[in-house]
PDB file of C-alpha atoms in Angstrom:
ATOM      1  CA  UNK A  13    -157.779  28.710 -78.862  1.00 43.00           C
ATOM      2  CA  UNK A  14    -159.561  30.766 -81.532  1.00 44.00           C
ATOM      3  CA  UNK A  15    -156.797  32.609 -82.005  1.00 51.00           C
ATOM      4  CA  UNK A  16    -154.877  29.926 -82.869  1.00 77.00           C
ATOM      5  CA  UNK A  17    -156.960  29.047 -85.724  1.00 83.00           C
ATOM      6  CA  UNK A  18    -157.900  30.193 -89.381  1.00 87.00           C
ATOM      7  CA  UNK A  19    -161.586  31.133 -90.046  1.00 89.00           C
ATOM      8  CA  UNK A  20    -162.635  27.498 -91.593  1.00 88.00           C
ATOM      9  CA  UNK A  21    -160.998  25.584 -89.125  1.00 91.00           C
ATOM     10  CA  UNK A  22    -162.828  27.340 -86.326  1.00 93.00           C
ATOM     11  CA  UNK A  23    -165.568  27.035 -88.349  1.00 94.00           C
ATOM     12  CA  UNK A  24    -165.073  23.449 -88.402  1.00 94.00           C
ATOM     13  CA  UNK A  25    -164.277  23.159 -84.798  1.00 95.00           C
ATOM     14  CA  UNK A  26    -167.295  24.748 -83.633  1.00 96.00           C
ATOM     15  CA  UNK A  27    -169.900  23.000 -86.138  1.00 96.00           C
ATOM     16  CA  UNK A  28    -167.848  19.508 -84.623  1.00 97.00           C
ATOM     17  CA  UNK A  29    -168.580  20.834 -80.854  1.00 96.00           C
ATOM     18  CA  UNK A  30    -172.050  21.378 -81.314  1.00 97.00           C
ATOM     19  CA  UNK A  31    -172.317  18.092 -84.004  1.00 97.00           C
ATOM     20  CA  UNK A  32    -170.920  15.808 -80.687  1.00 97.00           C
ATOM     21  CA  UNK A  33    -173.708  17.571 -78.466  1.00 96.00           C
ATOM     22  CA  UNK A  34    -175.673  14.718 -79.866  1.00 97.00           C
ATOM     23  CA  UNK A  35    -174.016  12.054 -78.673  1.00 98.00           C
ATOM     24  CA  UNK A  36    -175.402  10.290 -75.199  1.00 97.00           C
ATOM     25  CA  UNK A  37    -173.768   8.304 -72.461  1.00 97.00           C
ATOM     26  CA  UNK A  38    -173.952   4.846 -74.018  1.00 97.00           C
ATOM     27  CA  UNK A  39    -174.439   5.382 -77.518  1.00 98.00           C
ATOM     28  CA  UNK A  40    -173.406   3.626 -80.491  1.00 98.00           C
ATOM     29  CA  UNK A  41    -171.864   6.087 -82.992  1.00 98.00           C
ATOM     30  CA  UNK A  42    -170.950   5.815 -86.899  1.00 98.00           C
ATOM     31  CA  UNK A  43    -167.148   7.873 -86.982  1.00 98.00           C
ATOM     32  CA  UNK A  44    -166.946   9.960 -90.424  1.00 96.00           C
ATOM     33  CA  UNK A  45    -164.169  10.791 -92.261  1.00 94.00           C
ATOM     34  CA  UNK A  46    -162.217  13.776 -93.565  1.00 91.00           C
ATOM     35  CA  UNK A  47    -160.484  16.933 -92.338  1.00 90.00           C
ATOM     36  CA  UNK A  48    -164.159  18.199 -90.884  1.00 91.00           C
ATOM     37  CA  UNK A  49    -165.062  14.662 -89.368  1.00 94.00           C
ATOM     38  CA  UNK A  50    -161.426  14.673 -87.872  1.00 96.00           C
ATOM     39  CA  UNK A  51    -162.490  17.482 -85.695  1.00 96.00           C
ATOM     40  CA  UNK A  52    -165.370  15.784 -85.079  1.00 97.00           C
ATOM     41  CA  UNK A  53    -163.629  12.846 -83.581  1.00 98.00           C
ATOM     42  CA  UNK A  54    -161.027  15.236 -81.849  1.00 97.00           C
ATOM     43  CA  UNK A  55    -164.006  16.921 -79.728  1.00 97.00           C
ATOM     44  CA  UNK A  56    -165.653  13.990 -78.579  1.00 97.00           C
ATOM     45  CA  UNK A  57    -162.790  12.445 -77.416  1.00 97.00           C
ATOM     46  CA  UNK A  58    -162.489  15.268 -75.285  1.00 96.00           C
ATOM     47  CA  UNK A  59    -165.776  14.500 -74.024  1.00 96.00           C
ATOM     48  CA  UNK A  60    -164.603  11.088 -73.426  1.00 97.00           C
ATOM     49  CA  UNK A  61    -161.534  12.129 -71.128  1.00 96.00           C
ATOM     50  CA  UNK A  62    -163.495  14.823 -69.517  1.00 95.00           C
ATOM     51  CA  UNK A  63    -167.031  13.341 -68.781  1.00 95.00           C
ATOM     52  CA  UNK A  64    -166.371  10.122 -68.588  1.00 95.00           C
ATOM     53  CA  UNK A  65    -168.727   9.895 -71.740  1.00 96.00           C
ATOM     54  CA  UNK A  66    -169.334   5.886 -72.483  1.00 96.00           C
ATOM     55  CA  UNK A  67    -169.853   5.550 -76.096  1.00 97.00           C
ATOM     56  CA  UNK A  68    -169.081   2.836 -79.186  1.00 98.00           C
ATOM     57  CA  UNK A  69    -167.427   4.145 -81.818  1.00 98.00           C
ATOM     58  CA  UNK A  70    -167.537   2.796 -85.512  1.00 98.00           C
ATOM     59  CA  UNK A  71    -164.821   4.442 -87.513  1.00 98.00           C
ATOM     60  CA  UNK A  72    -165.369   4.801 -91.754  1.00 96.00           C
ATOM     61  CA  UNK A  73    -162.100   4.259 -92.402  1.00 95.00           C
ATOM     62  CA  UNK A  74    -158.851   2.799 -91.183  1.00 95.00           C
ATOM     63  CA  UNK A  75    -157.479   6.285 -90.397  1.00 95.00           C
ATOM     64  CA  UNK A  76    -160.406   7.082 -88.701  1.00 97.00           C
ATOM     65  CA  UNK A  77    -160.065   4.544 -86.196  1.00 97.00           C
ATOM     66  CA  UNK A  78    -156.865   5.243 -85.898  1.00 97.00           C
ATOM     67  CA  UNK A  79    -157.342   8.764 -84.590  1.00 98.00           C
ATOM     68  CA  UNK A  80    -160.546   7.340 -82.665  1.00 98.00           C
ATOM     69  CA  UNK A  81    -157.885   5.337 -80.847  1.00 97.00           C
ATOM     70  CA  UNK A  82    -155.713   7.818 -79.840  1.00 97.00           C
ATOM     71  CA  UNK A  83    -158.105  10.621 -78.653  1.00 97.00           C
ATOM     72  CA  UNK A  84    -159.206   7.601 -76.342  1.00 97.00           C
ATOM     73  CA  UNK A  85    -162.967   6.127 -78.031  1.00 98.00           C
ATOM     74  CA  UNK A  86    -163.378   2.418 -78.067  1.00 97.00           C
ATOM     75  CA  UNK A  87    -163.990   1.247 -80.943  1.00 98.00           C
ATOM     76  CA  UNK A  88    -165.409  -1.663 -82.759  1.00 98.00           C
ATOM     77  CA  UNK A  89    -166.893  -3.090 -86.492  1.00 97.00           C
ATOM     78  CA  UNK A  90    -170.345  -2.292 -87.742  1.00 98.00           C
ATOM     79  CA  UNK A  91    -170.660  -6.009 -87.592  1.00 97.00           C
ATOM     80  CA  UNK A  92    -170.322  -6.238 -84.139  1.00 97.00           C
ATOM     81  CA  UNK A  93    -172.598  -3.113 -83.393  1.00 97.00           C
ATOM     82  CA  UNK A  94    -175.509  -4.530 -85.535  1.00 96.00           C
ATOM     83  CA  UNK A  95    -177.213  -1.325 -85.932  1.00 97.00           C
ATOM     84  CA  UNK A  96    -176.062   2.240 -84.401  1.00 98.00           C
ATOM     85  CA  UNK A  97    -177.560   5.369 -82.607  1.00 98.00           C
ATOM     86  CA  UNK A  98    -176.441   8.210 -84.951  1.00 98.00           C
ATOM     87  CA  UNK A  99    -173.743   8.701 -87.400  1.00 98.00           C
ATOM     88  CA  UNK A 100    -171.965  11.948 -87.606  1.00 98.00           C
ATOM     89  CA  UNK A 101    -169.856  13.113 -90.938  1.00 97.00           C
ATOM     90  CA  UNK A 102    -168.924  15.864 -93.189  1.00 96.00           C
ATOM     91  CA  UNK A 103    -169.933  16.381 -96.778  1.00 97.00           C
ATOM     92  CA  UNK A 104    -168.206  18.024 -99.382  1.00 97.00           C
ATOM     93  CA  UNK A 105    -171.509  19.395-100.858  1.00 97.00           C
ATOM     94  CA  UNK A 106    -174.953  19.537 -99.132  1.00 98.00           C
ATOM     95  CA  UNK A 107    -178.506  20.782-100.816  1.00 97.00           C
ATOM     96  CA  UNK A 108    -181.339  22.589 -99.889  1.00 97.00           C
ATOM     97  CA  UNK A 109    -182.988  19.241 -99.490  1.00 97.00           C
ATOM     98  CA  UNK A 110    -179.749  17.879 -97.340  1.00 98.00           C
ATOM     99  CA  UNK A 111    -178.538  15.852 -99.988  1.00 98.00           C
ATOM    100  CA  UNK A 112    -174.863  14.972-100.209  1.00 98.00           C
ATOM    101  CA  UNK A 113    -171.744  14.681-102.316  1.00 98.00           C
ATOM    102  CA  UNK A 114    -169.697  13.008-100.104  1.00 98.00           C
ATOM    103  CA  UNK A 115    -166.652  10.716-100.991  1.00 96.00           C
ATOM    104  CA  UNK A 116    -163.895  13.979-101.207  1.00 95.00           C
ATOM    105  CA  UNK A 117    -161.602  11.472 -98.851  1.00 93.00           C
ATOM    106  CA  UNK A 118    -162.161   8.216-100.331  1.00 95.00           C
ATOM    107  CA  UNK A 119    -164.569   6.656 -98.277  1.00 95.00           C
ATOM    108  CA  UNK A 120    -167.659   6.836 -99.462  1.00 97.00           C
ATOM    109  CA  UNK A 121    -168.466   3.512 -99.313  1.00 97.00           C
ATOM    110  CA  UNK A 122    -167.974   2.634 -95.791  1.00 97.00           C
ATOM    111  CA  UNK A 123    -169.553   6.177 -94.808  1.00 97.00           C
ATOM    112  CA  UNK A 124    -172.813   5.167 -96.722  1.00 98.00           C
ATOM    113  CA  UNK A 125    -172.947   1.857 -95.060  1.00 98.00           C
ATOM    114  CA  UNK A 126    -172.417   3.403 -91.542  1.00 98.00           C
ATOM    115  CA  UNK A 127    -174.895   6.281 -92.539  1.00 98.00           C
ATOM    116  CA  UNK A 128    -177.682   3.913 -93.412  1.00 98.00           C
ATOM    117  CA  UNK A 129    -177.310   1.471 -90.572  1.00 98.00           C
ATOM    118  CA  UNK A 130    -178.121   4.354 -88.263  1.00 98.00           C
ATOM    119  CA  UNK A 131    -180.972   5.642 -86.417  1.00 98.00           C
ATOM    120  CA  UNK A 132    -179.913   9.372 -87.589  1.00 98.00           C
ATOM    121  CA  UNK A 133    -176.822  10.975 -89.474  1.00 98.00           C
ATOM    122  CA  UNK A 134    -176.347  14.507 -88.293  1.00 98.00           C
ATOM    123  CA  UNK A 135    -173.364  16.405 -90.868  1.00 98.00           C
ATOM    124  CA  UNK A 136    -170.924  18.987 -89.764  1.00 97.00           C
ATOM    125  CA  UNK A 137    -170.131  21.645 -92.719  1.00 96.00           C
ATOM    126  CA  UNK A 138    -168.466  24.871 -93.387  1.00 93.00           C
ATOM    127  CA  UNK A 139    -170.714  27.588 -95.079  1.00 93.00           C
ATOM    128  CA  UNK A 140    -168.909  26.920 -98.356  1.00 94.00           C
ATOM    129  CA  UNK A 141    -170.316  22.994 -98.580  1.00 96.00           C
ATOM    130  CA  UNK A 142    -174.021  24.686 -98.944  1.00 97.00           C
ATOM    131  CA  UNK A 143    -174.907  24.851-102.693  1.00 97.00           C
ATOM    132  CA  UNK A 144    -178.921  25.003-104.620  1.00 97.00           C
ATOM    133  CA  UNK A 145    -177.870  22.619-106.618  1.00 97.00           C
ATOM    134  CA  UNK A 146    -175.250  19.458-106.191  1.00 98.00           C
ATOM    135  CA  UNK A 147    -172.419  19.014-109.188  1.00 97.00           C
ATOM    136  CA  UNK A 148    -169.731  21.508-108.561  1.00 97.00           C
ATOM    137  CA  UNK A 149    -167.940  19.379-106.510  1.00 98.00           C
ATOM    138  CA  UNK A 150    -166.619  16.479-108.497  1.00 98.00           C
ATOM    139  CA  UNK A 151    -169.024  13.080-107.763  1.00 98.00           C
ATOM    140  CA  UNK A 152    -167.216  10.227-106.832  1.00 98.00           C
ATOM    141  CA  UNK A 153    -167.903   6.567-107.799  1.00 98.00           C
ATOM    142  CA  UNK A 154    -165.804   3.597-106.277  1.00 98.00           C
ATOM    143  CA  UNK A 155    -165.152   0.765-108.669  1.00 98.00           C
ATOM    144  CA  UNK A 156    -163.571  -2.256-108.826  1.00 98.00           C
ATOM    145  CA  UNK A 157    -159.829  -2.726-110.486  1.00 98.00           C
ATOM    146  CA  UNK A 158    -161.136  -5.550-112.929  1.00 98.00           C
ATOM    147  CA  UNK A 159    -162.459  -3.808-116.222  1.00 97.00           C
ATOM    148  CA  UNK A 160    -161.443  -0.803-115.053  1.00 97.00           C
ATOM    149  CA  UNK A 161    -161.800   0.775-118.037  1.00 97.00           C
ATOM    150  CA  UNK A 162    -164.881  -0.711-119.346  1.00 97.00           C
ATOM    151  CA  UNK A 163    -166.683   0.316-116.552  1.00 97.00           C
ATOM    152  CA  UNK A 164    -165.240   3.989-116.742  1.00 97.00           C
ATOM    153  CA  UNK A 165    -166.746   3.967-120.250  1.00 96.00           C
ATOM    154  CA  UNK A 166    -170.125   2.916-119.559  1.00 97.00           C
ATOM    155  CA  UNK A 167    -170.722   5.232-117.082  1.00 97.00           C
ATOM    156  CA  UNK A 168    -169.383   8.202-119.711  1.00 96.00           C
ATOM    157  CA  UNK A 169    -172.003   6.958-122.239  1.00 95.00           C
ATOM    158  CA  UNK A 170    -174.093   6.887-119.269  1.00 95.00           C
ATOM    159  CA  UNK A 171    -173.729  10.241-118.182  1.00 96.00           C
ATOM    160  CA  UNK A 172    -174.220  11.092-121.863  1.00 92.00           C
ATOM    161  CA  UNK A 173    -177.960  10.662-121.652  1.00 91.00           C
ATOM    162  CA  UNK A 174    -178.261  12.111-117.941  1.00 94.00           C
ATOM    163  CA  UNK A 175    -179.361  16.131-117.015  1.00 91.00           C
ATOM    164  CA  UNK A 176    -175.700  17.010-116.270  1.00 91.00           C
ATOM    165  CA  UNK A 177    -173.284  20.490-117.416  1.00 89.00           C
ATOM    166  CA  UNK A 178    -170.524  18.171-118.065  1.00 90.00           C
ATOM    167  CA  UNK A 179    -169.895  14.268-118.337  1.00 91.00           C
ATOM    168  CA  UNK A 180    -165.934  14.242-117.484  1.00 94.00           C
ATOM    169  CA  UNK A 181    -164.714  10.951-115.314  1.00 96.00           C
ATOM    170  CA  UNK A 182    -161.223  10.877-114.242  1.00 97.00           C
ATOM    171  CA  UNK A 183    -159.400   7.675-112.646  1.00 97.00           C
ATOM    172  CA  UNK A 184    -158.368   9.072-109.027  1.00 98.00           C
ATOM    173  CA  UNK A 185    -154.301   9.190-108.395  1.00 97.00           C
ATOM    174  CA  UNK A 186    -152.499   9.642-105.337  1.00 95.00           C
ATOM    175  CA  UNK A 187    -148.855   9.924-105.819  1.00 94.00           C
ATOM    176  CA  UNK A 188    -148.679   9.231-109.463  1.00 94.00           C
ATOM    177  CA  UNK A 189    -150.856   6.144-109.356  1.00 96.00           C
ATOM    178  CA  UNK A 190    -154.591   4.865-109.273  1.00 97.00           C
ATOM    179  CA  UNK A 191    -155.927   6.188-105.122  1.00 97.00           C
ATOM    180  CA  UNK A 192    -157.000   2.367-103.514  1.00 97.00           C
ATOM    181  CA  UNK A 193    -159.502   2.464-101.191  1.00 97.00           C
ATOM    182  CA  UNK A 194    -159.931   0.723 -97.831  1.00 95.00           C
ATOM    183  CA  UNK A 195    -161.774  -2.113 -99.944  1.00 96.00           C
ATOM    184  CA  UNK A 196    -159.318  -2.536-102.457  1.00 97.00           C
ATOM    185  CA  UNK A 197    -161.247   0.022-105.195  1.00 98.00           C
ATOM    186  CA  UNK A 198    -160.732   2.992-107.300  1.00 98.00           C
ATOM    187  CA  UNK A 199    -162.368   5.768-107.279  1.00 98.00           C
ATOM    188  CA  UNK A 200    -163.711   7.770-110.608  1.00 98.00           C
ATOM    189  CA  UNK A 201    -164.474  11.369-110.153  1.00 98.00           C
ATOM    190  CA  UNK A 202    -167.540  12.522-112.349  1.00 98.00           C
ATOM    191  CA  UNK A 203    -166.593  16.529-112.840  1.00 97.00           C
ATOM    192  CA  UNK A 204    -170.542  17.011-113.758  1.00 97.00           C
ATOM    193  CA  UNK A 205    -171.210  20.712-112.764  1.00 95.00           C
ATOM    194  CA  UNK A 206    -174.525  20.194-112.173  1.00 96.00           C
ATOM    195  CA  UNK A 207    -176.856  17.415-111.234  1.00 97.00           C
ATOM    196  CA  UNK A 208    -180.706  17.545-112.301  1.00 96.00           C
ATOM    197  CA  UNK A 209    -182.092  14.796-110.740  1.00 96.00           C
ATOM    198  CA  UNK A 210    -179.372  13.108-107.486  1.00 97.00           C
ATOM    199  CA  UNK A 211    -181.860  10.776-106.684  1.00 97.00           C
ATOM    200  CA  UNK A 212    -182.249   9.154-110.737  1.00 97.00           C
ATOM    201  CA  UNK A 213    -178.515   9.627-111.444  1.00 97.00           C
ATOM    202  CA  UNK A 214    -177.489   7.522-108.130  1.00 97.00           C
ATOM    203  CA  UNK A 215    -179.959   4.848-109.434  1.00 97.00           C
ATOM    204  CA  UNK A 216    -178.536   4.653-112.979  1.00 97.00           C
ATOM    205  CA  UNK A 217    -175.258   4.712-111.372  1.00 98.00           C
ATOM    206  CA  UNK A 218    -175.288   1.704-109.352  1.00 96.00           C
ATOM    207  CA  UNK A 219    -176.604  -0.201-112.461  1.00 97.00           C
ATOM    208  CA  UNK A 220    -173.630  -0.279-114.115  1.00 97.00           C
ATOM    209  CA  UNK A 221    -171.480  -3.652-113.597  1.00 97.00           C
ATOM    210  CA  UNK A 222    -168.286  -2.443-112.144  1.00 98.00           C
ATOM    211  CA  UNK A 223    -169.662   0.465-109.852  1.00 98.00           C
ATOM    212  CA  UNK A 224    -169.757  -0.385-106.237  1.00 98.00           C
ATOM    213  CA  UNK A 225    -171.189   2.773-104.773  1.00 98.00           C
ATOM    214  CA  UNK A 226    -171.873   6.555-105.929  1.00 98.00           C
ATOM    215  CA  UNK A 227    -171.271   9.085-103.479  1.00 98.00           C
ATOM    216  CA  UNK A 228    -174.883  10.804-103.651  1.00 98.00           C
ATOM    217  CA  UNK A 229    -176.472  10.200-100.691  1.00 98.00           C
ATOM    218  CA  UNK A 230    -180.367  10.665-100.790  1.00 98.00           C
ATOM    219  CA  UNK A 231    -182.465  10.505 -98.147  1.00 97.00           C
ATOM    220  CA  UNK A 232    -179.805   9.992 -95.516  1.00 98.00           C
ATOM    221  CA  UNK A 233    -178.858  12.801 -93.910  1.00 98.00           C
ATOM    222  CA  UNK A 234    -181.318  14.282 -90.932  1.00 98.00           C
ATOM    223  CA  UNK A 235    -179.675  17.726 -89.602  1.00 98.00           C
ATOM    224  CA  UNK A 236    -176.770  19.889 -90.907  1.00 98.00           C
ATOM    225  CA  UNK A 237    -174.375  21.725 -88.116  1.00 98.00           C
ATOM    226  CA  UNK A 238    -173.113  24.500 -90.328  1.00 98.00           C
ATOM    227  CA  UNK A 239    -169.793  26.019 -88.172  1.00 96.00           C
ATOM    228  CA  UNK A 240    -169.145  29.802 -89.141  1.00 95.00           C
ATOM    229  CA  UNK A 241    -165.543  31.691 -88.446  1.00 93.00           C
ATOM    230  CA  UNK A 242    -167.298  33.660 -85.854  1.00 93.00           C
ATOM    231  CA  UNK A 243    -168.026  30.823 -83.515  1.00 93.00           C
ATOM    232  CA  UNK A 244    -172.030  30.558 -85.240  1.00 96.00           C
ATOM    233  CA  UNK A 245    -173.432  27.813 -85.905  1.00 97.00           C
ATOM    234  CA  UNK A 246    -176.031  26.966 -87.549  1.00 97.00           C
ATOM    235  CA  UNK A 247    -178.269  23.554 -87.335  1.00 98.00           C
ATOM    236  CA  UNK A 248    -180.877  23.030 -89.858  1.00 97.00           C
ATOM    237  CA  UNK A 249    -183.027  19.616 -89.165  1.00 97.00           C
ATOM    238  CA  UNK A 250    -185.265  17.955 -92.100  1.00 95.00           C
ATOM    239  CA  UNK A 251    -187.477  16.175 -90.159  1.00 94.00           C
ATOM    240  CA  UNK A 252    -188.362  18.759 -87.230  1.00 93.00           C
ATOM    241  CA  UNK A 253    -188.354  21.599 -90.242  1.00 94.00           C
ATOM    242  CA  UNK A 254    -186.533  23.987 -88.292  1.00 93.00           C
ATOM    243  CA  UNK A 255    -183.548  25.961 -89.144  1.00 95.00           C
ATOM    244  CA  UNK A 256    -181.614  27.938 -85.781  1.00 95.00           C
ATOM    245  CA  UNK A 257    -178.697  29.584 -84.763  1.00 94.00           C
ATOM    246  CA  UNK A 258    -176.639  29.844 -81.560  1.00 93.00           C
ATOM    247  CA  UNK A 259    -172.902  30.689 -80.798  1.00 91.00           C
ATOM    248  CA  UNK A 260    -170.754  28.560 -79.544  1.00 85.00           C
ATOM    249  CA  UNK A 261    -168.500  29.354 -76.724  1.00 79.00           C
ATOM    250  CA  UNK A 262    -164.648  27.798 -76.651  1.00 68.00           C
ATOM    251  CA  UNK A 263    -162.073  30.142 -75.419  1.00 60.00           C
ATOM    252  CA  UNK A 264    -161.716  28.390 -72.048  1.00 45.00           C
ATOM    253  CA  UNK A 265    -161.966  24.968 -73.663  1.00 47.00           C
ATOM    254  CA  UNK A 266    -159.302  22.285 -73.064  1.00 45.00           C
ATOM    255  CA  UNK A 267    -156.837  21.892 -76.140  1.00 53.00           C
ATOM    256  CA  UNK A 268    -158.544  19.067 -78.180  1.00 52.00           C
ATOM    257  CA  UNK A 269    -155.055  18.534 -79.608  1.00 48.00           C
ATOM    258  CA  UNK A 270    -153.220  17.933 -76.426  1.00 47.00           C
ATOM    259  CA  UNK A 271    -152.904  14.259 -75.887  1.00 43.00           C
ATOM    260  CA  UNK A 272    -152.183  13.889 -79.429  1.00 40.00           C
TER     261      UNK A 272
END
């Protein structure tokens, strides 16, 4: 199968196989979204159909679910799961200190509420998502259509007073007009450079009337599974302190894509 792949998406695929080695007969699991979480899903469906794995998946987004569907995962609401085991997700940027920019695929906001209603959140990364400092990935915020504007321009004057390279907010568009999220929203990206200070900025942030949700998340995420072309992977855990590597082994794997 490796053969069949580019570098990053093997790098994907194995940080996704080792992400799902988490996951325990019974579990209740938080479903991320985005091209790296997709793999995610994609492997532990194929858990599912080859162990007989018994888990509860809740999906961040409708296309999530979706694909959770079809690789074969039962799946179900936050509100009916109350609280869950472990959430697993990518990131579009991740810190020394394992704080995120996530939000790259327009669901920010359900992935924080998953993330938080979880025992642990464990993200699955490509080398490239590891930065010293967040910003250089654009910072999304999801807002509310009403005042649109007036919200847009309080956070500029906002970001005017905050430790930041650059203060540019631009109104998301997919196919020529304003991106809607799963909850109705817009999204503003911040193009900021560089954040200072995540944790102050996703304070201030939330303060502003208009602005459901940032897309810094502090203090959330427990481990990083960093996937490498080579079939490496890396796991760094915040809590435990520890930072190892291992290689993970997938030639004889079944095709994760087949019953798709």
């Amino acid at each position: 199968m490796s053969g069949e792949l580019s570098p990053i998406d093997t790098a994907k695929f194995v940080a996704a196989k080792r992400a799902v080695q988490y996951v325990e007969d019974g579990m209740r699991v938080g479903l991320g979204t985005g091209s790296t979480a997709a793999w995610m899903v994609r492997c532990l469906g194929e858990r599912v159909r080859s162990e007989g794995l018994k888990i509860t998946g809740v999906p961040t987004s409708t296309r999530t679910a979706e694909l959770a569907r079809q690789v074969g995962i039962e799946v179900t609401t936050l509100d009916e799961a109350k609280w869950l085991d472990l959430t697993i997700d990518g990131t579009d940027e991740y810190d020394p200190d394992l704080c995120l920019i996530k939000g790259g695929g327009g669901a920010h906001l359900q992935e924080k509420i998953v993330a938080t209603a979880s025992d642990r959140m464990v993200v699955i990364a490509d080398p490239t998502k590891g930065v010293d400092m967040l910003g250089a990935f654009p910072l999304p915020i999801e807002v509310i259509p009403f005042g649109l504007q007036a919200t847009k321009g309080l956070v500029e004057e906002l970001l005017a007073a905050m430790d930041v390279l650059d203060s540019k907010a631009v109104l998301r568009e997919k196919g020529g007009v304003p991106f809607v999220t799963d909850e109705g929203n817009h999204i503003v990206d911040l193009h900021l450079k560089r954040i200072q200070d995540p944790r102050k900025l996703s304070m201030v942030l939330n303060q502003v009337p208009g602005v459901v949700e940032n897309g810094l998340f502090i203090d959330i995420c427990d481990a990083v599974v960093i996937g490498h072309g080579d079939g490496r992977v890396e796991v760094i855990d915040i809590n435990e302190g520890t930072h190892e590597e291992e290689r993970i082994e997938f030639a004889d794997s079944a095709n994760i894509f087949a019953d798709i």
